[in-house]
Short mmCIF file of C-alpha atoms and ligand atoms in Angstrom, two decimals:
data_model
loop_
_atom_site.label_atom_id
_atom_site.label_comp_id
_atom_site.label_asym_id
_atom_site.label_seq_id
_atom_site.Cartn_x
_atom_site.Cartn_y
_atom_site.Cartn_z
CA UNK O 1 17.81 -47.69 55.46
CA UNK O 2 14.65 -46.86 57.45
CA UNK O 3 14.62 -43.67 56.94
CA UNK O 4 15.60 -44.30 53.07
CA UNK O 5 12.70 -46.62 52.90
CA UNK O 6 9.56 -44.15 54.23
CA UNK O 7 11.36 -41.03 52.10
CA UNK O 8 10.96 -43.20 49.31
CA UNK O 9 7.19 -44.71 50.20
CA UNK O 10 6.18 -40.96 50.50
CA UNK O 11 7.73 -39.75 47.48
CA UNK O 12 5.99 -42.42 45.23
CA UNK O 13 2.07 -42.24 46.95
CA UNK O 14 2.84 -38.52 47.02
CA UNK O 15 4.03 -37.67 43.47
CA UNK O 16 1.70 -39.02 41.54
CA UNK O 17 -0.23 -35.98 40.50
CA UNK O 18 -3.95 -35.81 37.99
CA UNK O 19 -3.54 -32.23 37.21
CA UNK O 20 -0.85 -29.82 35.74
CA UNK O 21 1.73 -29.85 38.57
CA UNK O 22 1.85 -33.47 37.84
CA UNK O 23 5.03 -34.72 35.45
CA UNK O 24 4.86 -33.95 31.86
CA UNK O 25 3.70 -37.16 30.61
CA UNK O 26 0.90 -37.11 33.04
CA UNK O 27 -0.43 -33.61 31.99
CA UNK O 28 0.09 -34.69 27.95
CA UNK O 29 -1.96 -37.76 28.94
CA UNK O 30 -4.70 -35.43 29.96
CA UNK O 31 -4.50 -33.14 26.80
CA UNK O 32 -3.00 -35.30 24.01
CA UNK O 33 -3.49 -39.29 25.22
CA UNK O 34 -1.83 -40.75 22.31
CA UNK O 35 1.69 -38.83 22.91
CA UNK O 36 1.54 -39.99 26.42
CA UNK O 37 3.21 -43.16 26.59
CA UNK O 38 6.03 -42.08 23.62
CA UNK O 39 6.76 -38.87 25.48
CA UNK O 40 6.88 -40.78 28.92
CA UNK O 41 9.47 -43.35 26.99
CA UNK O 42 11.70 -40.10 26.30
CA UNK O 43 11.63 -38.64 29.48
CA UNK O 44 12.53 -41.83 30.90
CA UNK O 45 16.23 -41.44 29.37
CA UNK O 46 16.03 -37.49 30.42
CA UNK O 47 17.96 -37.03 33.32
CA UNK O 48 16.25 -34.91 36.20
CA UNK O 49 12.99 -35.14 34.63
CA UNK O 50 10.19 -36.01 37.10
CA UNK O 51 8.76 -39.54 35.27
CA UNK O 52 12.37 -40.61 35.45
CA UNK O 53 12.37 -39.76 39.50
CA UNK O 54 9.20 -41.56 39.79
CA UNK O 55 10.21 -44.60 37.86
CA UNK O 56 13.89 -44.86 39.59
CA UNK O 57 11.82 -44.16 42.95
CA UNK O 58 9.35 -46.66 42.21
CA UNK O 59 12.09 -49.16 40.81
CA UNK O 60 14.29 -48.76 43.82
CA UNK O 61 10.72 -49.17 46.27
CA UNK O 62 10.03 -52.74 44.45
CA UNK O 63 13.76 -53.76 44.78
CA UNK O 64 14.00 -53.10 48.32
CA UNK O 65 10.90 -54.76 48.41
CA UNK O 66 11.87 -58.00 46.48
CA UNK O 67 14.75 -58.02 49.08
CA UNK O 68 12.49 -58.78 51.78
CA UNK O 69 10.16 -61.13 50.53
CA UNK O 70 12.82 -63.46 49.80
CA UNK O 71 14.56 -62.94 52.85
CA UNK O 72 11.48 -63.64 54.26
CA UNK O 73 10.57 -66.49 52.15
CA UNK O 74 13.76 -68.16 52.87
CA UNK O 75 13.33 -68.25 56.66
CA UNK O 76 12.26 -71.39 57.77
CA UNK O 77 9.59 -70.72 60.72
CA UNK O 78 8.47 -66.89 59.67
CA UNK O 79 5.32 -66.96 61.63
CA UNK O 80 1.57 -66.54 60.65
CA UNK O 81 0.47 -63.13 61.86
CA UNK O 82 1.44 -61.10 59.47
CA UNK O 83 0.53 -60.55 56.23
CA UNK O 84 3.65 -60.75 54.18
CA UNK O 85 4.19 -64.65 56.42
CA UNK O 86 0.35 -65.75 55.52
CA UNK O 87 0.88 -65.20 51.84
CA UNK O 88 4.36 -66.43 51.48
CA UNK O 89 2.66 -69.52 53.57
CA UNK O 90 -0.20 -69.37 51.60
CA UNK O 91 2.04 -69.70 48.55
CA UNK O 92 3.43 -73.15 49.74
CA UNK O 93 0.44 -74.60 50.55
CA UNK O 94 -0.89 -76.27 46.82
CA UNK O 95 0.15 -76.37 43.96
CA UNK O 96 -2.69 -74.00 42.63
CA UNK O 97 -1.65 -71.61 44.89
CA UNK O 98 2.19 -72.34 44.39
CA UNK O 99 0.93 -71.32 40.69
CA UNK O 100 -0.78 -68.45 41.78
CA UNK O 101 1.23 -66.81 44.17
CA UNK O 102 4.43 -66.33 42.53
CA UNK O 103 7.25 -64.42 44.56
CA UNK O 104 6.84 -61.43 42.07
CA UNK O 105 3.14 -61.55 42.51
CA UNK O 106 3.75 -62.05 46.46
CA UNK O 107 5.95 -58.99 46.07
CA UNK O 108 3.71 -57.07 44.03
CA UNK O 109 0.94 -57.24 46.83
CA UNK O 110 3.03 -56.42 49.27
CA UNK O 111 3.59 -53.47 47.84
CA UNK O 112 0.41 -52.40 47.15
CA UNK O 113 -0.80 -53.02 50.63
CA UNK O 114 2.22 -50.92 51.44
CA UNK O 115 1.13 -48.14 49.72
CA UNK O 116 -2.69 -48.30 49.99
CA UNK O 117 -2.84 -48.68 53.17
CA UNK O 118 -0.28 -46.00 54.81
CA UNK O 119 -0.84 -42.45 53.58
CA UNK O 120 -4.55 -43.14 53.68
CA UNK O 121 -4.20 -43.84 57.43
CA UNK O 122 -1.74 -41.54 58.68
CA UNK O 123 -3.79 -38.25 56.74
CA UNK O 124 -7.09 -39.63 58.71
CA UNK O 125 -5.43 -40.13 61.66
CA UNK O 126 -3.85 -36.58 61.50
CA UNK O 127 -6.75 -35.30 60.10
CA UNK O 128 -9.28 -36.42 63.19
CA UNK O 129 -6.74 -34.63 65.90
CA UNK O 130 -6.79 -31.60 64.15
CA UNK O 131 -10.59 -31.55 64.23
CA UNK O 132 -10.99 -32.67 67.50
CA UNK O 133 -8.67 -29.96 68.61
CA UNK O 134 -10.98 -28.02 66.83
CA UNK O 135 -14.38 -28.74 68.47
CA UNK O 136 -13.92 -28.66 72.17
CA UNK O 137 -17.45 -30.15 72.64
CA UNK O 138 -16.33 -32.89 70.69
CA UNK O 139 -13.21 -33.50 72.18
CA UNK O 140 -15.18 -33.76 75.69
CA UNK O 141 -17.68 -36.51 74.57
CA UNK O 142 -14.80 -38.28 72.97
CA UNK O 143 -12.78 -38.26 76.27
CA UNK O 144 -15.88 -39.12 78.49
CA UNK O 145 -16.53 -42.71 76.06
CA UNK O 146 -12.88 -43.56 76.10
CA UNK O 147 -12.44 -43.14 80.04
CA UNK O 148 -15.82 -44.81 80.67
CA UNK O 149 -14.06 -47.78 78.62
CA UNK O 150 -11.95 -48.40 81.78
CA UNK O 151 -8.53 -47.87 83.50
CA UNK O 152 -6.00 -47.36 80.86
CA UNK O 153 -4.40 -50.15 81.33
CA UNK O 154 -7.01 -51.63 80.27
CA UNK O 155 -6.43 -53.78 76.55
CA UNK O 156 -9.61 -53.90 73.83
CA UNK O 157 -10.18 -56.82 72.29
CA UNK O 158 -11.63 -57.21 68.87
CA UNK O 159 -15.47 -57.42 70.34
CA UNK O 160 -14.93 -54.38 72.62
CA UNK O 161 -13.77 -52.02 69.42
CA UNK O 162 -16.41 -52.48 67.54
CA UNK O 163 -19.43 -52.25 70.23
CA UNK O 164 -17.83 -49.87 73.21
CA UNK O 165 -17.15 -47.15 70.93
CA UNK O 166 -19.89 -45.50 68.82
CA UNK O 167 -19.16 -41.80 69.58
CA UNK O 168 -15.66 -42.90 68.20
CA UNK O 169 -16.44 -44.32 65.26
CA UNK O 170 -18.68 -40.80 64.55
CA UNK O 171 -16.25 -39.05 65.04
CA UNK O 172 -13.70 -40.92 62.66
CA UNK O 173 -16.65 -41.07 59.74
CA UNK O 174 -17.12 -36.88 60.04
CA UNK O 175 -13.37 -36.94 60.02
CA UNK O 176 -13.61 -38.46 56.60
CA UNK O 177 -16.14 -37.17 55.33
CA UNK O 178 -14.73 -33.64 56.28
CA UNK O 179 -11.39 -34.46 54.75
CA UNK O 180 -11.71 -37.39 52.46
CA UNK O 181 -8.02 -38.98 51.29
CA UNK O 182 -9.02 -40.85 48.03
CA UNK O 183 -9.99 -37.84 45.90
CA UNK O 184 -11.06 -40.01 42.75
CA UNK O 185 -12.12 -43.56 42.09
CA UNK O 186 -12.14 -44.97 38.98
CA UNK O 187 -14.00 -47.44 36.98
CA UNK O 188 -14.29 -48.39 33.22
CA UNK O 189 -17.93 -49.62 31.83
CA UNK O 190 -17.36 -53.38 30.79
CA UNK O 191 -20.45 -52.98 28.62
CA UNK O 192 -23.01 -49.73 27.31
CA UNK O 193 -24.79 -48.58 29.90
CA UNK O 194 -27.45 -45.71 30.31
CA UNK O 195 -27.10 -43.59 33.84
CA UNK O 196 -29.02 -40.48 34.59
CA UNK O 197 -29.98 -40.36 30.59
CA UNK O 198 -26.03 -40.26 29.33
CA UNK O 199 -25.38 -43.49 27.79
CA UNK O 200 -21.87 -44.75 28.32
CA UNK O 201 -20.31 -46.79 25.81
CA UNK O 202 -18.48 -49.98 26.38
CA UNK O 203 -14.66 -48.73 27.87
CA UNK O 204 -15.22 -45.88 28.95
CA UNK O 205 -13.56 -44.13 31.87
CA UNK O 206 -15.72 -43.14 34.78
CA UNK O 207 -13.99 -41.49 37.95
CA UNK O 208 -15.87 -40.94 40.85
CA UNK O 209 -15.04 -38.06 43.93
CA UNK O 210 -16.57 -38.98 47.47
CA UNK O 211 -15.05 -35.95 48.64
CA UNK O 212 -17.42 -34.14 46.94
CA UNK O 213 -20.48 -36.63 47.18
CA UNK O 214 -19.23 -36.08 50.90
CA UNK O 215 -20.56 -32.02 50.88
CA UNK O 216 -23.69 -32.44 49.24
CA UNK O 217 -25.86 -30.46 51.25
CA UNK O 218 -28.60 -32.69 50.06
CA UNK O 219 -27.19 -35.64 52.36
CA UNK O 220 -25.41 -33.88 54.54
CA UNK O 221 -27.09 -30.52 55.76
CA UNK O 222 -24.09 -27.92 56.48
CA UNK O 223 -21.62 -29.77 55.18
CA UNK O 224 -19.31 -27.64 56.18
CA UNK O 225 -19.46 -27.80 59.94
CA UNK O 226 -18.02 -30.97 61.59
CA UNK O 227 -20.78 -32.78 63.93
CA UNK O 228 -20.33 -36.42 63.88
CA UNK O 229 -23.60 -37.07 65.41
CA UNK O 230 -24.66 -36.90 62.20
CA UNK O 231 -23.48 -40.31 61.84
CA UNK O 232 -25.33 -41.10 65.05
CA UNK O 233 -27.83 -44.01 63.13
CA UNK O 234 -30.50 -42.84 65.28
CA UNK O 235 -30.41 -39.80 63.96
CA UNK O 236 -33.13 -38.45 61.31
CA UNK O 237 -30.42 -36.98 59.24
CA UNK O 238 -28.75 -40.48 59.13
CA UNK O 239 -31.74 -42.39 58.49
CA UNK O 240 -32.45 -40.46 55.71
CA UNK O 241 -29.40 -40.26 53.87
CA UNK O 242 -28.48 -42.28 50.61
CA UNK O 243 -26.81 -45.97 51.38
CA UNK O 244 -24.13 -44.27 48.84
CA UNK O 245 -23.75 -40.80 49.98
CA UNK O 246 -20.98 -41.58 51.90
CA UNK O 247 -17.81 -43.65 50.41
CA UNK O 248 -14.19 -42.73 51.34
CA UNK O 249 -13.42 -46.71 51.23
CA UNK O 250 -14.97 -46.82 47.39
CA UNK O 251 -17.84 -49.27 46.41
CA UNK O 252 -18.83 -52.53 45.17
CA UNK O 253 -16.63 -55.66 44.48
CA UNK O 254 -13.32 -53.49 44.17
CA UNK O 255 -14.24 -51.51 47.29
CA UNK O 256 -11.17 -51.01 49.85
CA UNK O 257 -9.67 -54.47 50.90
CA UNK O 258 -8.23 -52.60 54.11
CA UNK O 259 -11.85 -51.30 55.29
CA UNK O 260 -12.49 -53.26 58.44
CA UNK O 261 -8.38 -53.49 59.07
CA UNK O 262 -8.42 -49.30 58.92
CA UNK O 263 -11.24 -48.90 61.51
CA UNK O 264 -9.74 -51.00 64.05
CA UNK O 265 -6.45 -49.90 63.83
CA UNK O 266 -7.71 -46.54 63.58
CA UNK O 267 -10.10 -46.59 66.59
CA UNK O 268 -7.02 -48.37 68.82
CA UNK O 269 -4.25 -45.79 67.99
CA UNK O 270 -7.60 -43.17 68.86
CA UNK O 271 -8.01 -44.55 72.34
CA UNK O 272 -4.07 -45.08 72.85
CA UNK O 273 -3.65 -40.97 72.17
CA UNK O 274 -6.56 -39.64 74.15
CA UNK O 275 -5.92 -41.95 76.96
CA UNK O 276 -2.85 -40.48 77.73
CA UNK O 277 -2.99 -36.95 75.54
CA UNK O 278 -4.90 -33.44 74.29
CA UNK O 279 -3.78 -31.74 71.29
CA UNK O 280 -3.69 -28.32 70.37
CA UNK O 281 -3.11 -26.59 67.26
CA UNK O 282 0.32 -24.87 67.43
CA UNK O 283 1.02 -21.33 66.65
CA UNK O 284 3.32 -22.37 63.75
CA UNK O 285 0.17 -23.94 61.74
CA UNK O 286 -0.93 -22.16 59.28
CA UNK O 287 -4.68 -21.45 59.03
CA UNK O 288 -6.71 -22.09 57.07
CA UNK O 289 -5.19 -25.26 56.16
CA UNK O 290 -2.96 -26.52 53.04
CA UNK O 291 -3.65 -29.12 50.74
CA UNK O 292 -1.73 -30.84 48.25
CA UNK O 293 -3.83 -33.47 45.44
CA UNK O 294 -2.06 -36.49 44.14
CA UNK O 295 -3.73 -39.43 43.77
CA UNK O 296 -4.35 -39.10 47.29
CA UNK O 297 -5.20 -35.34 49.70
CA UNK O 298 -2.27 -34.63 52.13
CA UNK O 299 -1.12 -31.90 54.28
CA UNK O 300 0.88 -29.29 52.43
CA UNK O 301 2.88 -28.40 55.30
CA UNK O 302 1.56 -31.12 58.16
CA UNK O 303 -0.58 -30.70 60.57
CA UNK O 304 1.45 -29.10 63.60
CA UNK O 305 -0.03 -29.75 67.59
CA UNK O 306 0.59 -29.18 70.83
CA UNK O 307 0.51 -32.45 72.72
CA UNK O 308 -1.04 -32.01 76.16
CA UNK O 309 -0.23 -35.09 78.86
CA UNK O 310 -3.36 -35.55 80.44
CA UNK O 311 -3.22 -35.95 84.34
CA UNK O 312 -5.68 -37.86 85.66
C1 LIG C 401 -8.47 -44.52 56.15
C2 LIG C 401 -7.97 -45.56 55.54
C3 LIG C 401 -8.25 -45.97 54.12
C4 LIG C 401 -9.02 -45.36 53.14
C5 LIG C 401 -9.80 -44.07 53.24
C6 LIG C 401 -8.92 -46.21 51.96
C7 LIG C 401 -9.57 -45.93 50.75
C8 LIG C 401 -9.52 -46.75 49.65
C9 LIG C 401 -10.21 -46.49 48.40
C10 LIG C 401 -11.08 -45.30 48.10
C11 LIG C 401 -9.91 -47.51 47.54
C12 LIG C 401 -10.41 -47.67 46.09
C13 LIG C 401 -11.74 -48.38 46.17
C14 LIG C 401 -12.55 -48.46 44.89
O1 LIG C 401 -11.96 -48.40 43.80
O2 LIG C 401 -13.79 -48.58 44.98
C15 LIG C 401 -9.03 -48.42 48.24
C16 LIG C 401 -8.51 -49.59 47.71
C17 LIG C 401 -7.63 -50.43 48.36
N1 LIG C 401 -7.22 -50.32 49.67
FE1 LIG C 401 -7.76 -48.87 50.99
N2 LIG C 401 -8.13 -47.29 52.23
C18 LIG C 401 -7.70 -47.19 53.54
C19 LIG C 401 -6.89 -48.08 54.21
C20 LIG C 401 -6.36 -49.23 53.69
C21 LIG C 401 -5.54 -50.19 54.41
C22 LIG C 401 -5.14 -50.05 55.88
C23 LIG C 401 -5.19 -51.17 53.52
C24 LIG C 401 -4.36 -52.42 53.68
C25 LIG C 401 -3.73 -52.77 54.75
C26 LIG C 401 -5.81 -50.85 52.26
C27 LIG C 401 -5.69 -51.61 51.12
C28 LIG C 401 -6.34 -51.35 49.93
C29 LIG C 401 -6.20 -52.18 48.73
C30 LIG C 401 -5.32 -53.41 48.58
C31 LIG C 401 -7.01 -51.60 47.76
C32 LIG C 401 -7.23 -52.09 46.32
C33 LIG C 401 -8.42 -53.02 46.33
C34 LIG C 401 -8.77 -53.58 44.95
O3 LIG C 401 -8.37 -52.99 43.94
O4 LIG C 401 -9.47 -54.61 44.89
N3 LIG C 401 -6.52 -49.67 52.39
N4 LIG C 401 -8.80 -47.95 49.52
#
């Protein structure tokens, strides 16, 4: 069922592809809108065809889903640190909310959390150990601010990740920048607007790509080579740089809901691994690397390391 369950997960954030490898109905879309959504209907019925896969996939993801939110709802102490138990509490608590937070809309949030919040993490996470195994030099700072931290026993709380750890959190921002997992963010213009001299009427579609914001030269001199102390905020390079050069978590009101969540979560699996580990790239990886675009970047073929115990 597990195992069912993540095939599944990476199947639907994975197959969702903007260009022509994409499914039919998604590259008609991009040629011919108004046939999209009659073609899609179609291809639906079409056995084999890749929108039917991602709508059985997606179907089956919600059920299973569904399935445990009411198992969950039904339980009568289910705890209050997670999120699926604050919601589900949250739900019960007025009668606005009981209004508000239906089981299908406690469901549908679930899922999206679910899916936001898992390939984004795991291709950063991968990501950053592949660089670091990269850049020696940066690999021996890291090391140096994690052992400082203490013995490794040692636990973090909330105050000590976010203030013990700058040369970390450098690290983990050049990560993204270098390789950044949200290719495209999208927005629609609620009313005409005028930017740069193009005016923009009212509805239209404006997509965004902090991957590439994240190589301008402009704001980030050599983009191309991985230094995090260019994240350093003493630095001049820092100082200087545009408050919106650099955005893998999106912008304004709509900006990532996870943000804060990632970097903690993302700086205390960091410490766990180099506490205990070096990694190495293995023979079997190819070079340079693979990528494959959906609606998010991931590995073509995985990012493949040598895992060094460390002994002291
Ligand atoms: C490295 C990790 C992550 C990256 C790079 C990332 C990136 C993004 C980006 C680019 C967006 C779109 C923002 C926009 O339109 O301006 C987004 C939205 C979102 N993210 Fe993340 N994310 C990460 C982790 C997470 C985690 C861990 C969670 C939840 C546990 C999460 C939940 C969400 C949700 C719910 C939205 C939709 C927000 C809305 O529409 O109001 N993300 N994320």
């Amino acid at each position: 069922m597990t195992t069912d369950f993540i095939e599944k997960h990476f199947y639907a954030t994975t197959s969702l592809k903007m260009d022509l490898s994409g499914s039919v109905s998604i590259i008609l879309g991009m040629l011919v809108p108004l046939l999209q959504e009659p073609v899609r209907q179609l291809l639906l019925r079409m056995p084999g065809s890749k929108d039917r896969r991602m709508e059985e996939t997606n179907l089956a993801m919600s059920g299973l889903l569904d399935n445990i939110v009411a198992e969950r709802a039904a339980q009568a102490d289910r705890g209050e640190k997670n999120f699926l138990s604050v919601m589900l509490n949250a739900s019960e608590s007025t009668d606005a909310m009981r209004k508000l937070l239906t089981q299908d809309y406690v469901s549908a949030l679930t899922y999206e959390h679910l899916l936001a919040g898992s390939v984004t993490m795991s291709f950063t996470l991968s990501s950053l150990v592949y660089l670091v195994a990269m850049y020696p030099e940066v690999e021996e700072k890291l090391l140096k601010e994690i052992d400082a931290f203490g013995p490794k026993d040692v636990v973090p709380n909330v105050e000590d990740i976010q203030t013990k750890f700058p040369y970390m959190e450098q690290v983990l921002k050049e990560t993204m920048r270098f390789y950044t997992v949200s290719p495209l963010i999208a927005r629609e213009a609620s009313e005409d607007v005028q930017i740069g001299g193009y005016v923009l009427p009212k509805g239209t579609w404006v997509w965004l790509a902090p991957g590439v914001l994240a190589k301008d030269p402009k704001q980030f001199p050599d983009p191309d080579v991985f230094r995090p102390e260019r994240f350093d905020p003493e630095s001049e390079e820092c100082k200087r740089r545009h408050p919106y050069a650099f955005i893998p978590f999106g912008i304004g009101p709509r900006a990532c809901i996870g943000q804060k969540f990632a970097f903690q979560q993302l700086k205390l699996v960091i410490l766990h691994l180099y506490r205990h580990h070096v990694f190495r790239h293995s023979p079997n990886m190819e070079f340079p690397l693979q990528f494959q675009y959906s609606i998010l970047v991931n590995f073509k073929h995985g990012v493949k390391l040598q895992v060094i115990e460390r002994k002291t």
